[in-house]
């Protein structure tokens, strides 16, 4: 770390620190769509989220859990820029394989759509292509599932080149089995020049228009994967430099809008965008921090998770989620004021399990303690006795959090006592940055230091052992 530019160690915050006014300018406007530009005559679920009606199927759990899930879907829809007019929930053992909702509820949904003059129906689940198509035929408006909605929000909020590529790849993975065409234009067989000038690979006995579009999407996905692999290499270089210099790593992870970026700003003065919105942070930010005794460590903010996070997003964001799996400590932030904080914990643990992070040491931190109901806080203390309760807004509990991070970070194993000549100030600086300093005294012969260091630094300091 010593002698290296900080930009080589920590990720650039230019995107993460985007001004709130600029972010507000990115809000969806009426008629805005996310139609894929390089796929012609294909519908790609053109999302016009203006006036929407929500629909959910309650299959397991309590009615409160089902209502919380639908309420979260409403917040997701509002984050995407829509006006939620009404919600409908049906109790079933499993979603209808043909139309998601039962036939009667689907007709009732059609009546609600007419009364509310809705443009879109959003379903609280991932629908099959057949379910989307048949439900649209009944309600006569666009039908969007939870996965498409989350992908659309990510597409609006991604700012960095890597984030945009990850979201586009996830969108295309979702789109591929759901390609739909207009009339018979996609069932015509075309070849030679009629294939849109595709050249080699586009001529022959003929292929349908939808097959051409499917092939174009596969080519685009392959290109995105190559680009992401190159970006991953650059990220790995930064991470390996930190690991080579034994810099401990702490990751702030948790549910979306739990206050992770607020905590990062409080702990490091990072200046990362803080906004009361779902998925305000998509691009991971890594910042340098210090313990009270001067040991340096990295503190990383990550993308927020949500119930039923689309598998396509987890796959696409796997390279950035490696910050979690490589960490020495996960600070798992939970919104204490949420109606069901324990469900947030379960949802995040599902993602941890999928990315292989369950073995990483974890500390649960309930944020927004100043907004939480006292009775709910008492129940949470009983359910998670080792958790910390903090407020990034008021500063409550932050000193205890800093102390806990200090105690839970891995400590160097080798105890040394050295006398360093005043000409070796570089080694003194390294000890301050990389080791646990126990004592330091300036004598007439040099700087006498007692510290705990890692094996590699101990080898460097061996000639000066007392």
XYZ file of N, CA, C and O in Angstrom, residues 68 255 258 307 332-349 364-368 372-373 376-377 379-381 383-384 389:
148
model
N -46.849 -8.127 3.045
C -45.560 -7.424 3.011
C -44.886 -7.572 1.649
O -44.270 -6.633 1.142
N -30.121 -5.935 2.745
C -31.318 -5.683 1.944
C -31.257 -4.293 1.325
O -30.610 -3.389 1.857
N -31.618 -0.516 3.189
C -31.443 -0.725 4.634
C -30.535 0.345 5.243
O -30.413 0.414 6.466
N -36.123 -9.766 -1.786
C -36.772 -11.075 -1.861
C -36.866 -11.518 -3.321
O -37.206 -10.737 -4.205
N -23.697 -7.140 8.009
C -25.005 -7.381 7.397
C -25.996 -6.363 7.966
O -26.423 -6.459 9.115
N -26.345 -5.368 7.150
C -27.203 -4.264 7.597
C -28.662 -4.615 7.347
O -29.037 -5.035 6.241
N -29.489 -4.431 8.382
C -30.916 -4.744 8.304
C -31.695 -3.504 8.734
O -31.289 -2.792 9.662
N -32.808 -3.235 8.071
C -33.665 -2.091 8.411
C -34.534 -2.471 9.613
O -35.477 -3.251 9.496
N -34.204 -1.898 10.770
C -34.950 -2.234 11.993
C -36.380 -1.714 11.951
O -37.243 -2.212 12.681
N -36.660 -0.717 11.105
C -38.001 -0.140 11.040
C -38.900 -0.852 10.037
O -40.074 -0.505 9.897
N -38.358 -1.857 9.316
C -39.147 -2.593 8.335
C -40.205 -3.438 9.049
O -39.994 -3.894 10.181
N -41.354 -3.671 8.395
C -42.377 -4.497 9.045
C -41.920 -5.910 9.359
O -42.426 -6.528 10.299
N -40.971 -6.452 8.583
C -40.519 -7.827 8.812
C -39.005 -7.911 8.599
O -38.547 -8.447 7.597
N -38.206 -7.417 9.545
C -36.743 -7.437 9.372
C -36.162 -8.843 9.275
O -35.179 -9.058 8.572
N -36.772 -9.811 9.969
C -36.243 -11.180 9.932
C -36.396 -11.790 8.535
O -35.560 -12.594 8.108
N -37.433 -11.392 7.812
C -37.586 -11.860 6.433
C -36.494 -11.275 5.549
O -36.015 -11.928 4.613
N -36.085 -10.036 5.837
C -34.955 -9.446 5.118
C -33.695 -10.288 5.329
O -32.954 -10.561 4.382
N -33.456 -10.684 6.576
C -32.266 -11.495 6.881
C -32.300 -12.802 6.110
O -31.294 -13.223 5.520
N -33.460 -13.452 6.088
C -33.572 -14.722 5.370
C -33.321 -14.539 3.877
O -32.646 -15.359 3.239
N -33.846 -13.464 3.304
C -33.658 -13.211 1.869
C -32.187 -12.979 1.541
O -31.677 -13.481 0.530
N -31.490 -12.237 2.392
C -30.067 -11.970 2.156
C -29.253 -13.244 2.311
O -28.326 -13.512 1.538
N -29.602 -14.061 3.303
C -28.884 -15.327 3.504
C -29.060 -16.262 2.304
O -28.157 -17.047 1.989
N -24.531 -8.989 12.239
C -25.803 -8.346 11.883
C -25.920 -7.012 12.613
O -25.707 -6.921 13.826
N -26.246 -5.978 11.849
C -26.390 -4.622 12.387
C -27.769 -4.099 11.989
O -28.077 -3.980 10.795
N -28.602 -3.813 12.973
C -29.920 -3.231 12.699
C -29.772 -1.711 12.626
O -29.484 -1.052 13.620
N -29.979 -1.168 11.425
C -29.901 0.270 11.211
C -31.296 0.891 11.379
O -32.287 0.181 11.487
N -31.335 2.217 11.407
C -32.580 2.985 11.573
C -33.235 2.671 12.914
O -34.470 2.620 13.038
N -37.390 2.738 14.646
C -38.031 1.450 14.925
C -38.955 1.540 16.131
O -38.706 2.298 17.078
N -40.011 0.745 16.106
C -40.930 0.657 17.237
C -40.224 -0.023 18.415
O -39.559 -1.057 18.221
N -40.932 -3.720 18.742
C -40.298 -4.488 17.675
C -38.800 -4.630 17.937
O -38.219 -5.698 17.704
N -38.183 -3.564 18.444
C -36.758 -3.612 18.776
C -36.483 -4.648 19.850
O -35.501 -5.403 19.787
N -38.222 -7.360 20.457
C -38.345 -8.691 19.857
C -37.101 -9.038 19.032
O -36.637 -10.189 19.040
N -36.553 -8.044 18.341
C -35.362 -8.290 17.528
C -34.157 -8.610 18.414
O -33.324 -9.456 18.063
N -34.046 -7.927 19.559
C -32.937 -8.219 20.490
C -33.016 -9.646 21.001
O -31.989 -10.302 21.214
N -34.498 -12.167 19.270
C -34.311 -13.071 18.134
C -32.858 -13.129 17.683
O -32.366 -14.183 17.278
N -32.164 -11.971 17.745
C -30.757 -11.904 17.317
C -29.958 -11.239 18.438
O -29.648 -10.042 18.383
N -27.450 -2.376 17.336
C -28.495 -1.464 16.900
C -27.869 -0.082 16.730
O -27.299 0.474 17.678
